[in-house]
């Protein structure tokens, strides 16, 4: 599990088929398809998603739009939470806070979602988003939110 050293924890999934469930759900996300996002890594409580910084999702200065950053981070955190759910449960975001740290410039964004605290009623999750340019990664946002099983 790559996750941040501060937040990376070992979790046991409640559904042994969690990876198939996460991949199937991600494939149904039209927004992620529009952004050409890819699900790169899945482990219990951790998900990594990437998307290119394309002209379709930049703001007036040519940086990745904060909406792209937020959508990737929220999705990564949500799927990290889903990876720990019971069979046939889904999750929805209850609230999500974003701290934008730097402009998103480069080739692609990488969102790493990690469960901070799993629960039966609420799950606290975070996502750290980096921009990659020429192999170098720059932290551009940190999100912290609450998910609810449905």
mmCIF file with all atom_site columns, C-alpha atoms in Angstrom, residues 43-139:
data_model
loop_
_atom_site.group_PDB
_atom_site.id
_atom_site.type_symbol
_atom_site.label_atom_id
_atom_site.label_alt_id
_atom_site.label_comp_id
_atom_site.label_asym_id
_atom_site.label_entity_id
_atom_site.label_seq_id
_atom_site.pdbx_PDB_ins_code
_atom_site.Cartn_x
_atom_site.Cartn_y
_atom_site.Cartn_z
_atom_site.occupancy
_atom_site.B_iso_or_equiv
_atom_site.pdbx_formal_charge
_atom_site.auth_seq_id
_atom_site.auth_comp_id
_atom_site.auth_asym_id
_atom_site.auth_atom_id
_atom_site.pdbx_PDB_model_num
ATOM 1  C CA . UNK A 1 43  ? -6.047  -2.122 -1.780  1.00 0.00 ? 43  UNK A CA 1
ATOM 2  C CA . UNK A 1 44  ? -8.242  -2.232 1.333   1.00 0.00 ? 44  UNK A CA 1
ATOM 3  C CA . UNK A 1 45  ? -8.705  1.396  2.402   1.00 0.00 ? 45  UNK A CA 1
ATOM 4  C CA . UNK A 1 46  ? -6.565  2.844  -0.415  1.00 0.00 ? 46  UNK A CA 1
ATOM 5  C CA . UNK A 1 47  ? -7.296  3.860  -4.017  1.00 0.00 ? 47  UNK A CA 1
ATOM 6  C CA . UNK A 1 48  ? -5.207  5.775  -6.549  1.00 0.00 ? 48  UNK A CA 1
ATOM 7  C CA . UNK A 1 49  ? -6.738  7.516  -9.565  1.00 0.00 ? 49  UNK A CA 1
ATOM 8  C CA . UNK A 1 50  ? -4.966  9.494  -12.294 1.00 0.00 ? 50  UNK A CA 1
ATOM 9  C CA . UNK A 1 51  ? -6.204  11.859 -14.999 1.00 0.00 ? 51  UNK A CA 1
ATOM 10 C CA . UNK A 1 52  ? -4.382  13.859 -17.643 1.00 0.00 ? 52  UNK A CA 1
ATOM 11 C CA . UNK A 1 53  ? -4.333  17.623 -17.371 1.00 0.00 ? 53  UNK A CA 1
ATOM 12 C CA . UNK A 1 54  ? -6.040  18.265 -20.695 1.00 0.00 ? 54  UNK A CA 1
ATOM 13 C CA . UNK A 1 55  ? -7.087  21.651 -22.125 1.00 0.00 ? 55  UNK A CA 1
ATOM 14 C CA . UNK A 1 56  ? -10.723 20.605 -21.558 1.00 0.00 ? 56  UNK A CA 1
ATOM 15 C CA . UNK A 1 57  ? -10.199 20.737 -17.775 1.00 0.00 ? 57  UNK A CA 1
ATOM 16 C CA . UNK A 1 58  ? -7.976  23.766 -17.262 1.00 0.00 ? 58  UNK A CA 1
ATOM 17 C CA . UNK A 1 59  ? -8.854  27.218 -16.027 1.00 0.00 ? 59  UNK A CA 1
ATOM 18 C CA . UNK A 1 60  ? -8.010  30.568 -17.621 1.00 0.00 ? 60  UNK A CA 1
ATOM 19 C CA . UNK A 1 61  ? -4.312  30.436 -16.590 1.00 0.00 ? 61  UNK A CA 1
ATOM 20 C CA . UNK A 1 62  ? -3.778  26.959 -18.051 1.00 0.00 ? 62  UNK A CA 1
ATOM 21 C CA . UNK A 1 63  ? -3.643  25.143 -14.682 1.00 0.00 ? 63  UNK A CA 1
ATOM 22 C CA . UNK A 1 64  ? -5.784  22.112 -13.877 1.00 0.00 ? 64  UNK A CA 1
ATOM 23 C CA . UNK A 1 65  ? -9.157  23.445 -12.752 1.00 0.00 ? 65  UNK A CA 1
ATOM 24 C CA . UNK A 1 66  ? -9.875  23.025 -9.039  1.00 0.00 ? 66  UNK A CA 1
ATOM 25 C CA . UNK A 1 67  ? -13.053 21.185 -10.070 1.00 0.00 ? 67  UNK A CA 1
ATOM 26 C CA . UNK A 1 68  ? -10.909 18.459 -11.654 1.00 0.00 ? 68  UNK A CA 1
ATOM 27 C CA . UNK A 1 69  ? -8.740  18.299 -8.548  1.00 0.00 ? 69  UNK A CA 1
ATOM 28 C CA . UNK A 1 70  ? -11.782 18.074 -6.275  1.00 0.00 ? 70  UNK A CA 1
ATOM 29 C CA . UNK A 1 71  ? -13.558 15.467 -8.400  1.00 0.00 ? 71  UNK A CA 1
ATOM 30 C CA . UNK A 1 72  ? -10.496 13.205 -8.478  1.00 0.00 ? 72  UNK A CA 1
ATOM 31 C CA . UNK A 1 73  ? -9.825  13.585 -4.753  1.00 0.00 ? 73  UNK A CA 1
ATOM 32 C CA . UNK A 1 74  ? -13.453 13.027 -3.760  1.00 0.00 ? 74  UNK A CA 1
ATOM 33 C CA . UNK A 1 75  ? -13.654 9.959  -5.993  1.00 0.00 ? 75  UNK A CA 1
ATOM 34 C CA . UNK A 1 76  ? -10.407 8.474  -4.665  1.00 0.00 ? 76  UNK A CA 1
ATOM 35 C CA . UNK A 1 77  ? -11.505 8.984  -1.052  1.00 0.00 ? 77  UNK A CA 1
ATOM 36 C CA . UNK A 1 78  ? -14.933 7.529  -1.823  1.00 0.00 ? 78  UNK A CA 1
ATOM 37 C CA . UNK A 1 79  ? -13.531 4.413  -3.452  1.00 0.00 ? 79  UNK A CA 1
ATOM 38 C CA . UNK A 1 80  ? -11.065 3.939  -0.602  1.00 0.00 ? 80  UNK A CA 1
ATOM 39 C CA . UNK A 1 81  ? -14.123 3.877  1.681   1.00 0.00 ? 81  UNK A CA 1
ATOM 40 C CA . UNK A 1 82  ? -16.044 1.564  -0.668  1.00 0.00 ? 82  UNK A CA 1
ATOM 41 C CA . UNK A 1 83  ? -13.184 -0.929 -0.580  1.00 0.00 ? 83  UNK A CA 1
ATOM 42 C CA . UNK A 1 84  ? -14.026 -1.578 3.077   1.00 0.00 ? 84  UNK A CA 1
ATOM 43 C CA . UNK A 1 85  ? -17.833 -1.883 2.758   1.00 0.00 ? 85  UNK A CA 1
ATOM 44 C CA . UNK A 1 86  ? -20.074 -4.899 3.132   1.00 0.00 ? 86  UNK A CA 1
ATOM 45 C CA . UNK A 1 87  ? -21.301 -6.675 0.009   1.00 0.00 ? 87  UNK A CA 1
ATOM 46 C CA . UNK A 1 88  ? -23.893 -4.583 -1.861  1.00 0.00 ? 88  UNK A CA 1
ATOM 47 C CA . UNK A 1 89  ? -23.204 -1.415 0.138   1.00 0.00 ? 89  UNK A CA 1
ATOM 48 C CA . UNK A 1 90  ? -22.255 1.825  -1.578  1.00 0.00 ? 90  UNK A CA 1
ATOM 49 C CA . UNK A 1 91  ? -20.968 5.103  -0.150  1.00 0.00 ? 91  UNK A CA 1
ATOM 50 C CA . UNK A 1 92  ? -21.914 8.728  -0.644  1.00 0.00 ? 92  UNK A CA 1
ATOM 51 C CA . UNK A 1 93  ? -19.948 11.808 0.341   1.00 0.00 ? 93  UNK A CA 1
ATOM 52 C CA . UNK A 1 94  ? -21.547 13.656 3.262   1.00 0.00 ? 94  UNK A CA 1
ATOM 53 C CA . UNK A 1 95  ? -19.001 16.469 3.316   1.00 0.00 ? 95  UNK A CA 1
ATOM 54 C CA . UNK A 1 96  ? -15.607 17.154 1.794   1.00 0.00 ? 96  UNK A CA 1
ATOM 55 C CA . UNK A 1 97  ? -13.131 19.949 2.498   1.00 0.00 ? 97  UNK A CA 1
ATOM 56 C CA . UNK A 1 98  ? -10.324 20.826 0.127   1.00 0.00 ? 98  UNK A CA 1
ATOM 57 C CA . UNK A 1 99  ? -7.127  22.750 0.758   1.00 0.00 ? 99  UNK A CA 1
ATOM 58 C CA . UNK A 1 100 ? -5.548  23.863 -2.497  1.00 0.00 ? 100 UNK A CA 1
ATOM 59 C CA . UNK A 1 101 ? -1.787  23.987 -2.010  1.00 0.00 ? 101 UNK A CA 1
ATOM 60 C CA . UNK A 1 102 ? -0.342  24.831 -5.431  1.00 0.00 ? 102 UNK A CA 1
ATOM 61 C CA . UNK A 1 103 ? -1.463  25.222 -9.050  1.00 0.00 ? 103 UNK A CA 1
ATOM 62 C CA . UNK A 1 104 ? -2.020  21.969 -10.906 1.00 0.00 ? 104 UNK A CA 1
ATOM 63 C CA . UNK A 1 105 ? 0.454   22.097 -13.739 1.00 0.00 ? 105 UNK A CA 1
ATOM 64 C CA . UNK A 1 106 ? 2.106   19.308 -15.663 1.00 0.00 ? 106 UNK A CA 1
ATOM 65 C CA . UNK A 1 107 ? 1.028   16.167 -17.456 1.00 0.00 ? 107 UNK A CA 1
ATOM 66 C CA . UNK A 1 108 ? -1.428  14.559 -15.054 1.00 0.00 ? 108 UNK A CA 1
ATOM 67 C CA . UNK A 1 109 ? -3.019  14.606 -11.616 1.00 0.00 ? 109 UNK A CA 1
ATOM 68 C CA . UNK A 1 110 ? -2.731  11.713 -9.198  1.00 0.00 ? 110 UNK A CA 1
ATOM 69 C CA . UNK A 1 111 ? -5.254  11.361 -6.370  1.00 0.00 ? 111 UNK A CA 1
ATOM 70 C CA . UNK A 1 112 ? -4.459  8.947  -3.541  1.00 0.00 ? 112 UNK A CA 1
ATOM 71 C CA . UNK A 1 113 ? -7.484  8.215  -1.357  1.00 0.00 ? 113 UNK A CA 1
ATOM 72 C CA . UNK A 1 114 ? -7.026  6.705  2.100   1.00 0.00 ? 114 UNK A CA 1
ATOM 73 C CA . UNK A 1 115 ? -9.453  5.716  4.812   1.00 0.00 ? 115 UNK A CA 1
ATOM 74 C CA . UNK A 1 116 ? -8.533  7.439  8.064   1.00 0.00 ? 116 UNK A CA 1
ATOM 75 C CA . UNK A 1 117 ? -11.249 5.916  10.276  1.00 0.00 ? 117 UNK A CA 1
ATOM 76 C CA . UNK A 1 118 ? -13.727 3.306  9.099   1.00 0.00 ? 118 UNK A CA 1
ATOM 77 C CA . UNK A 1 119 ? -17.069 3.078  10.853  1.00 0.00 ? 119 UNK A CA 1
ATOM 78 C CA . UNK A 1 120 ? -20.451 1.445  10.468  1.00 0.00 ? 120 UNK A CA 1
ATOM 79 C CA . UNK A 1 121 ? -22.296 4.774  10.158  1.00 0.00 ? 121 UNK A CA 1
ATOM 80 C CA . UNK A 1 122 ? -19.592 7.168  8.952   1.00 0.00 ? 122 UNK A CA 1
ATOM 81 C CA . UNK A 1 123 ? -16.183 6.756  7.343   1.00 0.00 ? 123 UNK A CA 1
ATOM 82 C CA . UNK A 1 124 ? -13.545 9.488  7.494   1.00 0.00 ? 124 UNK A CA 1
ATOM 83 C CA . UNK A 1 125 ? -11.339 9.526  4.402   1.00 0.00 ? 125 UNK A CA 1
ATOM 84 C CA . UNK A 1 126 ? -8.739  11.794 2.890   1.00 0.00 ? 126 UNK A CA 1
ATOM 85 C CA . UNK A 1 127 ? -7.166  12.286 -0.489  1.00 0.00 ? 127 UNK A CA 1
ATOM 86 C CA . UNK A 1 128 ? -3.863  13.816 -1.417  1.00 0.00 ? 128 UNK A CA 1
ATOM 87 C CA . UNK A 1 129 ? -3.621  15.096 -4.981  1.00 0.00 ? 129 UNK A CA 1
ATOM 88 C CA . UNK A 1 130 ? -0.333  15.676 -6.747  1.00 0.00 ? 130 UNK A CA 1
ATOM 89 C CA . UNK A 1 131 ? 0.499   17.069 -10.193 1.00 0.00 ? 131 UNK A CA 1
ATOM 90 C CA . UNK A 1 132 ? 3.109   15.174 -12.174 1.00 0.00 ? 132 UNK A CA 1
ATOM 91 C CA . UNK A 1 133 ? 5.400   16.953 -14.633 1.00 0.00 ? 133 UNK A CA 1
ATOM 92 C CA . UNK A 1 134 ? 8.295   15.096 -16.215 1.00 0.00 ? 134 UNK A CA 1
ATOM 93 C CA . UNK A 1 135 ? 8.177   12.439 -13.491 1.00 0.00 ? 135 UNK A CA 1
ATOM 94 C CA . UNK A 1 136 ? 8.377   14.948 -10.621 1.00 0.00 ? 136 UNK A CA 1
ATOM 95 C CA . UNK A 1 137 ? 5.342   15.206 -8.341  1.00 0.00 ? 137 UNK A CA 1
ATOM 96 C CA . UNK A 1 138 ? 4.116   18.362 -6.605  1.00 0.00 ? 138 UNK A CA 1
ATOM 97 C CA . UNK A 1 139 ? 1.435   18.248 -3.896  1.00 0.00 ? 139 UNK A CA 1
#
